[in-house]
XYZ file of C-alpha atoms in Angstrom:
477
model
C -32.049 -14.704 -43.710
C -29.170 -12.528 -44.044
C -26.620 -13.166 -46.473
C -22.849 -12.283 -46.293
C -19.721 -12.576 -48.254
C -18.017 -13.476 -45.252
C -18.644 -14.884 -41.808
C -16.327 -15.060 -38.941
C -16.998 -16.953 -36.017
C -15.152 -16.156 -33.109
C -13.868 -12.559 -31.790
C -10.281 -12.994 -30.694
C -6.996 -11.783 -32.582
C -7.312 -14.217 -35.636
C -11.065 -13.358 -35.898
C -11.179 -9.712 -35.672
C -8.010 -9.446 -37.973
C -10.153 -11.217 -40.702
C -13.301 -8.972 -40.235
C -11.651 -5.808 -39.899
C -9.109 -6.652 -42.606
C -12.282 -7.831 -45.223
C -14.684 -4.987 -44.546
C -11.996 -2.361 -45.301
C -12.044 -3.807 -48.576
C -15.800 -3.459 -48.908
C -16.576 -6.649 -48.108
C -19.926 -7.695 -46.520
C -18.692 -9.259 -43.090
C -20.798 -10.594 -39.950
C -18.553 -11.439 -36.956
C -20.096 -13.957 -34.313
C -19.021 -14.182 -30.839
C -20.153 -15.874 -28.088
C -19.242 -13.417 -25.280
C -20.816 -10.477 -24.751
C -17.731 -8.357 -26.025
C -14.992 -9.398 -28.534
C -11.426 -9.601 -27.743
C -10.786 -12.993 -27.058
C -9.080 -14.840 -24.362
C -6.076 -12.628 -24.919
C -7.744 -9.392 -23.507
C -10.292 -10.907 -21.185
C -8.672 -14.113 -19.462
C -5.174 -14.417 -21.207
C -2.346 -12.023 -22.254
C -3.391 -8.613 -20.685
C -4.929 -9.600 -17.605
C -1.796 -11.939 -16.996
C 0.433 -9.181 -18.199
C -0.957 -6.764 -15.692
C -0.930 -9.417 -12.869
C 2.724 -9.841 -13.678
C 3.718 -6.253 -13.630
C 1.766 -5.525 -10.270
C 3.609 -8.748 -8.729
C 7.310 -7.341 -10.151
C 6.448 -3.775 -8.921
C 6.267 -5.391 -5.362
C 9.109 -7.917 -5.800
C 11.341 -4.607 -6.782
C 10.210 -2.937 -3.955
C 11.206 -5.430 -1.424
C 14.655 -6.074 -2.883
C 15.075 -2.301 -3.319
C 14.314 -2.035 0.485
C 16.697 -4.979 1.258
C 19.564 -3.625 -0.206
C 18.790 0.082 0.846
C 18.499 -1.166 4.887
C 15.214 -0.027 4.915
C 11.986 -1.758 6.497
C 8.627 -2.625 4.632
C 5.652 -3.775 6.809
C 2.517 -5.025 6.556
C 0.998 -7.268 3.748
C 0.363 -6.248 0.076
C -3.108 -5.261 -0.633
C -4.129 -7.623 -3.374
C -7.148 -5.914 -4.201
C -4.883 -3.273 -5.829
C -3.491 -6.058 -8.136
C -6.747 -7.203 -8.648
C -8.018 -3.557 -9.682
C -4.904 -2.873 -11.965
C -5.913 -6.506 -13.887
C -9.448 -4.652 -14.485
C -8.241 -1.312 -15.587
C -6.000 -2.597 -18.098
C -9.033 -5.126 -19.385
C -11.324 -2.146 -19.530
C -8.406 0.605 -21.190
C -8.176 -2.019 -24.186
C -11.812 -3.282 -24.747
C -12.628 -0.455 -26.822
C -10.248 -1.134 -29.516
C -11.823 -4.846 -30.107
C -15.681 -3.732 -28.913
C -18.372 -4.625 -30.901
C -19.320 -1.161 -31.182
C -16.276 -0.382 -32.840
C -16.658 -2.964 -35.065
C -20.027 -2.239 -36.088
C -18.903 1.513 -36.625
C -16.419 0.148 -39.350
C -19.403 -1.867 -41.075
C -19.083 -5.366 -39.703
C -22.669 -6.927 -38.467
C -21.754 -8.138 -34.824
C -23.786 -11.035 -33.539
C -23.459 -12.351 -29.994
C -24.253 -15.719 -29.385
C -22.692 -19.371 -30.139
C -22.424 -19.959 -33.759
C -23.114 -23.580 -35.167
C -22.965 -24.946 -38.667
C -26.116 -25.873 -40.145
C -24.839 -26.719 -43.614
C -21.578 -25.939 -45.613
C -22.503 -22.358 -46.065
C -25.268 -21.524 -43.084
C -24.624 -20.633 -39.407
C -27.145 -20.998 -37.023
C -26.710 -18.763 -34.012
C -27.804 -20.374 -30.775
C -31.444 -19.134 -29.923
C -31.220 -16.530 -33.037
C -31.324 -16.322 -36.873
C -29.311 -18.456 -39.567
C -26.855 -16.504 -41.579
C -25.716 -17.275 -45.114
C -21.961 -17.029 -45.770
C -20.342 -17.203 -49.091
C -17.064 -17.930 -47.582
C -16.678 -18.723 -43.475
C -13.547 -18.374 -41.070
C -13.689 -20.405 -38.082
C -11.313 -18.584 -35.394
C -12.859 -19.981 -32.055
C -10.156 -20.046 -29.885
C -9.621 -22.406 -26.793
C -9.897 -23.066 -23.503
C -8.309 -24.662 -20.406
C -7.704 -28.280 -20.410
C -9.030 -30.107 -17.547
C -7.261 -33.435 -16.466
C -9.026 -36.298 -15.157
C -8.201 -36.219 -11.923
C -10.444 -38.238 -9.805
C -12.245 -35.617 -7.059
C -11.655 -32.349 -8.880
C -14.855 -31.581 -9.640
C -15.733 -32.209 -6.168
C -13.666 -29.070 -5.246
C -13.295 -25.441 -6.570
C -10.245 -24.942 -8.698
C -8.895 -22.157 -10.778
C -8.190 -22.030 -14.316
C -7.008 -18.850 -16.485
C -10.595 -18.341 -17.143
C -11.272 -17.360 -13.082
C -8.059 -16.904 -11.777
C -8.255 -13.062 -12.486
C -11.736 -12.774 -10.851
C -10.766 -13.553 -7.329
C -10.430 -10.877 -4.930
C -8.390 -12.282 -2.105
C -4.827 -13.912 -2.367
C -4.875 -17.487 -1.460
C -2.308 -18.175 1.055
C -1.018 -21.413 -0.506
C -1.566 -22.263 -4.488
C -0.777 -25.426 -5.947
C -0.306 -25.265 -9.637
C -0.673 -28.308 -11.874
C 1.422 -27.954 -14.735
C 4.610 -25.844 -15.511
C 4.042 -24.755 -19.112
C 4.294 -20.998 -19.998
C 0.528 -19.996 -18.461
C 1.698 -22.184 -15.154
C 4.990 -20.635 -14.461
C 3.800 -17.039 -15.276
C 1.214 -17.102 -12.956
C 3.257 -19.122 -10.215
C 5.691 -16.294 -10.188
C 3.032 -13.470 -9.791
C 1.346 -15.003 -7.344
C 4.213 -15.943 -5.395
C 5.588 -12.458 -5.602
C 2.166 -10.929 -4.384
C 2.574 -13.248 -1.517
C 1.189 -16.859 -2.058
C 3.150 -19.780 -0.841
C 3.287 -21.633 -4.367
C 4.014 -25.231 -5.455
C 4.320 -26.366 -8.663
C 3.685 -29.835 -9.910
C 5.209 -31.112 -13.057
C 4.563 -34.330 -14.792
C 8.138 -34.017 -16.649
C 11.780 -34.025 -14.977
C 12.248 -30.479 -15.724
C 10.567 -27.095 -16.801
C 10.687 -25.722 -20.416
C 11.239 -28.783 -22.364
C 10.662 -26.675 -25.768
C 13.463 -24.162 -25.078
C 17.036 -24.568 -25.500
C 18.609 -26.578 -23.121
C 21.323 -24.258 -22.329
C 18.526 -21.707 -21.222
C 16.451 -23.470 -18.906
C 18.929 -23.542 -15.675
C 19.212 -19.620 -15.711
C 15.322 -19.739 -15.605
C 14.582 -22.794 -13.093
C 17.075 -21.156 -10.647
C 15.868 -17.732 -10.512
C 12.173 -19.647 -10.099
C 13.225 -22.263 -7.519
C 14.222 -19.101 -5.050
C 10.439 -18.069 -5.205
C 8.573 -21.323 -5.571
C 8.775 -25.020 -4.956
C 8.821 -27.593 -7.983
C 7.636 -31.300 -7.823
C 8.936 -33.008 -10.972
C 7.526 -36.045 -11.945
C 4.586 -35.663 -10.277
C 1.300 -37.123 -11.101
C -2.065 -36.109 -9.444
C -4.025 -38.930 -8.453
C -6.928 -37.679 -6.193
C -8.041 -34.211 -4.924
C -10.486 -34.122 -1.764
C -11.789 -31.001 -0.180
C -10.981 -30.684 3.192
C -13.221 -29.198 6.310
C -11.634 -26.122 6.721
C -12.165 -25.243 3.061
C -8.713 -26.133 1.965
C -7.817 -29.107 -0.517
C -5.869 -32.151 -0.123
C -3.881 -33.496 -3.277
C -3.005 -37.075 -3.419
C 0.443 -37.246 -5.713
C 2.772 -40.040 -6.952
C 6.650 -39.305 -7.974
C 8.427 -42.191 -9.038
C 6.431 -44.643 -7.006
C 6.349 -42.500 -3.868
C 3.011 -40.963 -2.688
C 2.840 -37.586 -1.614
C 0.209 -35.250 0.331
C -0.269 -31.794 -0.469
C -2.824 -29.357 1.383
C -3.513 -26.269 0.009
C -5.847 -23.389 -0.062
C -6.297 -22.935 -3.898
C -5.510 -25.097 -6.897
C -4.632 -23.918 -10.499
C -4.974 -25.944 -13.570
C -2.301 -25.008 -15.976
C -2.518 -28.384 -17.977
C -2.447 -27.146 -21.511
C -5.304 -25.833 -23.988
C -8.039 -27.574 -25.670
C -9.599 -26.063 -28.949
C -13.161 -24.981 -29.173
C -14.040 -27.046 -31.931
C -16.424 -29.459 -30.203
C -19.842 -27.211 -30.301
C -19.365 -26.147 -34.337
C -21.178 -29.121 -36.014
C -17.961 -29.823 -37.649
C -18.424 -33.474 -37.930
C -21.831 -32.917 -39.582
C -20.484 -30.880 -42.559
C -17.427 -33.319 -43.004
C -14.594 -31.196 -42.110
C -11.340 -33.142 -41.637
C -10.323 -33.007 -38.069
C -6.264 -33.298 -36.757
C -7.582 -34.549 -32.995
C -9.177 -32.176 -31.557
C -7.615 -29.396 -33.895
C -8.990 -28.429 -37.326
C -6.855 -29.883 -39.932
C -5.907 -26.927 -42.514
C -3.848 -26.599 -45.754
C -0.936 -24.171 -46.001
C -3.536 -21.578 -47.333
C -5.283 -22.359 -44.271
C -8.265 -23.603 -45.997
C -10.121 -26.800 -44.463
C -11.025 -29.805 -46.469
C -14.107 -27.431 -47.416
C -12.266 -24.765 -49.500
C -14.667 -21.813 -48.678
C -14.274 -22.783 -45.117
C -10.751 -21.090 -43.181
C -9.527 -21.582 -39.737
C -7.101 -19.550 -37.753
C -5.637 -19.317 -34.114
C -6.006 -21.626 -31.486
C -8.419 -23.928 -33.559
C -5.740 -25.080 -35.756
C -1.987 -26.144 -34.977
C 0.835 -25.477 -34.482
C 1.110 -22.362 -32.113
C -1.708 -20.994 -30.039
C -0.500 -17.558 -30.074
C -2.253 -14.169 -30.296
C 0.726 -12.786 -32.517
C 0.276 -16.046 -34.958
C -3.448 -15.968 -34.963
C -3.243 -12.160 -36.194
C -0.744 -13.291 -38.800
C -2.933 -16.247 -39.896
C -5.925 -13.746 -39.959
C -3.855 -11.166 -42.377
C -3.107 -14.115 -44.595
C -6.876 -15.297 -44.946
C -7.673 -11.715 -45.920
C -5.956 -12.211 -48.963
C -7.015 -15.436 -49.720
C -10.656 -15.199 -48.831
C -11.471 -11.782 -50.010
C -8.744 -11.789 -52.933
C -9.050 -15.184 -53.827
C -5.122 -15.485 -53.291
C -3.193 -18.883 -52.554
C -0.808 -17.329 -49.976
C 0.740 -19.823 -47.744
C 1.552 -19.571 -44.135
C 4.729 -20.233 -42.733
C 5.860 -20.401 -38.932
C 9.493 -20.234 -39.725
C 9.817 -16.755 -38.334
C 7.381 -16.879 -35.134
C 8.677 -16.039 -32.119
C 7.525 -16.509 -28.709
C 7.939 -15.477 -25.515
C 7.506 -16.812 -22.034
C 6.813 -13.804 -19.521
C 8.687 -15.017 -16.731
C 11.313 -13.245 -14.689
C 13.805 -13.868 -16.345
C 11.976 -13.859 -19.638
C 12.534 -16.471 -22.264
C 12.787 -15.614 -26.023
C 12.442 -18.193 -28.499
C 12.973 -17.919 -32.236
C 13.901 -20.532 -34.878
C 15.402 -23.933 -33.778
C 17.225 -25.099 -30.650
C 20.840 -26.234 -30.848
C 19.668 -29.654 -30.287
C 17.297 -29.656 -33.029
C 19.848 -27.664 -35.274
C 22.532 -30.547 -35.041
C 19.750 -33.007 -35.579
C 18.436 -31.538 -39.011
C 21.782 -29.516 -40.040
C 24.712 -31.432 -38.628
C 28.320 -30.182 -38.764
C 27.277 -27.066 -40.366
C 25.903 -25.571 -37.114
C 27.850 -22.600 -35.512
C 26.733 -21.797 -32.185
C 27.502 -18.127 -30.929
C 26.684 -16.852 -27.278
C 26.954 -14.533 -24.765
C 26.321 -14.219 -20.991
C 24.690 -11.141 -19.769
C 27.452 -10.712 -17.268
C 29.701 -9.550 -20.166
C 27.124 -7.039 -21.096
C 27.704 -3.604 -19.559
C 23.823 -2.384 -19.162
C 23.072 -5.868 -17.216
C 26.211 -5.357 -15.233
C 24.877 -1.563 -14.667
C 21.435 -3.000 -13.825
C 22.916 -5.466 -11.374
C 20.646 -8.127 -13.372
C 23.218 -10.444 -14.963
C 21.428 -13.727 -14.825
C 20.982 -14.857 -18.453
C 22.230 -15.755 -21.802
C 22.127 -14.866 -25.521
C 22.488 -17.987 -27.818
C 22.589 -17.697 -31.902
C 22.543 -20.443 -33.820
C 23.667 -20.525 -37.222
C 24.795 -22.227 -40.349
C 28.149 -21.792 -41.795
C 27.573 -18.734 -43.752
C 26.135 -17.027 -40.974
C 22.016 -17.376 -41.729
C 20.496 -17.332 -38.648
C 18.555 -20.856 -37.638
C 17.662 -19.986 -34.043
C 17.650 -17.231 -31.566
C 17.166 -17.686 -28.274
C 17.690 -15.671 -24.851
C 17.025 -15.719 -21.481
C 17.364 -12.544 -19.557
C 15.252 -8.960 -18.055
C 13.158 -7.951 -20.912
C 14.633 -10.606 -23.396
C 11.085 -10.105 -25.453
C 11.838 -6.760 -26.456
C 15.662 -6.647 -26.901
C 15.985 -9.690 -29.069
C 13.293 -8.826 -31.564
C 16.006 -7.617 -34.180
C 16.723 -11.196 -34.526
C 13.251 -11.893 -35.535
C 13.654 -8.799 -38.480
C 17.154 -10.612 -39.296
C 16.272 -14.082 -39.829
C 12.672 -13.212 -41.609
C 14.527 -10.941 -44.390
C 17.512 -13.106 -44.633
C 20.090 -10.787 -42.922
C 23.096 -12.860 -41.579
C 24.278 -12.737 -38.236
C 27.688 -10.604 -38.730
C 25.227 -8.240 -40.734
C 23.787 -6.640 -37.438
C 27.839 -5.517 -36.239
C 27.104 -2.817 -38.942
C 24.430 -1.442 -36.966
C 24.777 1.037 -34.418
C 23.797 0.432 -31.007
C 22.956 3.019 -28.565
C 25.402 2.810 -25.195
C 24.816 1.000 -22.812
C 21.997 -0.658 -24.283
C 20.641 -4.342 -23.445
C 20.461 -5.073 -27.386
C 24.493 -4.838 -26.843
C 24.102 -8.414 -25.727
C 22.780 -9.578 -29.443
C 25.470 -7.326 -31.003
C 28.156 -9.099 -29.114
C 27.260 -12.416 -30.807
C 27.814 -10.648 -34.266
C 31.552 -9.752 -32.976
C 31.872 -13.178 -31.875
C 31.041 -14.122 -35.298
C 33.624 -12.102 -37.223
C 36.570 -12.887 -34.442
C 36.033 -16.571 -35.135
C 36.031 -15.608 -39.133
C 38.889 -13.906 -39.037
C 41.104 -14.745 -36.197
C 40.291 -18.340 -35.479
C 41.632 -20.090 -38.612
C 40.629 -21.164 -41.900
C 41.366 -19.434 -45.166
C 40.032 -16.107 -44.384
C 42.014 -16.055 -41.065
C 45.131 -16.695 -42.600
C 44.868 -14.459 -45.530
C 44.006 -11.689 -42.784
C 47.051 -12.567 -40.644
C 49.337 -12.582 -43.614
C 47.993 -8.986 -44.632
C 48.467 -7.411 -41.229
C 52.107 -8.975 -41.061
C 52.883 -7.503 -44.680
C 51.037 -4.182 -43.809
C 52.957 -3.813 -40.740
């Protein structure tokens, strides 16, 4: 039996961050990964393939729009195999960075197989050996949650685990779920040529986003696909020609949909059910593992990161958690995780950027101290020159200008809103961005204009500062 200072179960973003960080400090590390190669969902069936597919679909969409605008004619159908090849090429290009070979070269012992707790310190690799770990990190990720729909198991359906392997574009596609995964893939397949219908149990999309952003996203998406809101899928059945029929209820009304393919995008389920956690007495929070702020479980030498814990199933959140665990598990520190400055982006077109709290949340928790600064993109010169002015930037502060939340809908928002993350993380107030010179014309000017708006309101819209400034100007003249 081999003994290790640290065993990491799961080779996704969080697990690889822990393994690479720990071995760099001379710690003896074992990494257990159930798939043939590490990289996790993000590389194999998540972020990387989805963004490659989105990029391919956007190129085609842009070409069609440009042809129409310039009086050109595009003929024929898009070759979906080209999009498929791009997805596979993107994964292949990134895989070496996360490969078992690379981690072995760093000094990590990599084991392929399913790891399960035999007791609080011993991990059994299914069909293989048993490893001893002084400390253990659980980073086994999540999988698609499959809703209990009558007949669903009798038809072929897609999830994020299989959709990137199809080599033919479905003529029609019904997507169950309008979360980030559902919306991103819906738009990509619609642009590639599928007739897409999205079913959503709620009354709108993006219910976690600031309400003022939602109309921009929904209006854009409704031009490319159909939505059925307040929809509950009661039954699915196969049809003789290979299509599927869905039986749906909407506000008491019964509907039927026929489609060539079904994609399930109804949320994620943490991979905690095959680890033997109850056997060793780890405290759970539903299907998730309960952790302290130090990311320790109820058994102090066992940590957990990534999708197996709450609140965020994001690759970048798992990476952040992994860095904290390196310090705590390797050096015995008690660093605490904070999600106050973790942003996320929904990679639809327009992109949706989210940082901190929404206006509704701010008014509920902060009250009258809230200040709102917003700029629509039709007032930003670069978006005007790009002829892509649909969108908005919205920054929420307290009365002193400290950023509580920053949100945007617009082309590339995930990139040009990053300066808001830096400002919030390091306590810079919104007006400080007015002192940063931005190249003209840049899309980041959208955020700059919110800071300019702050100064206009502060100096010229009343209050003591405004009265003093006006009095001084009058005297100076």
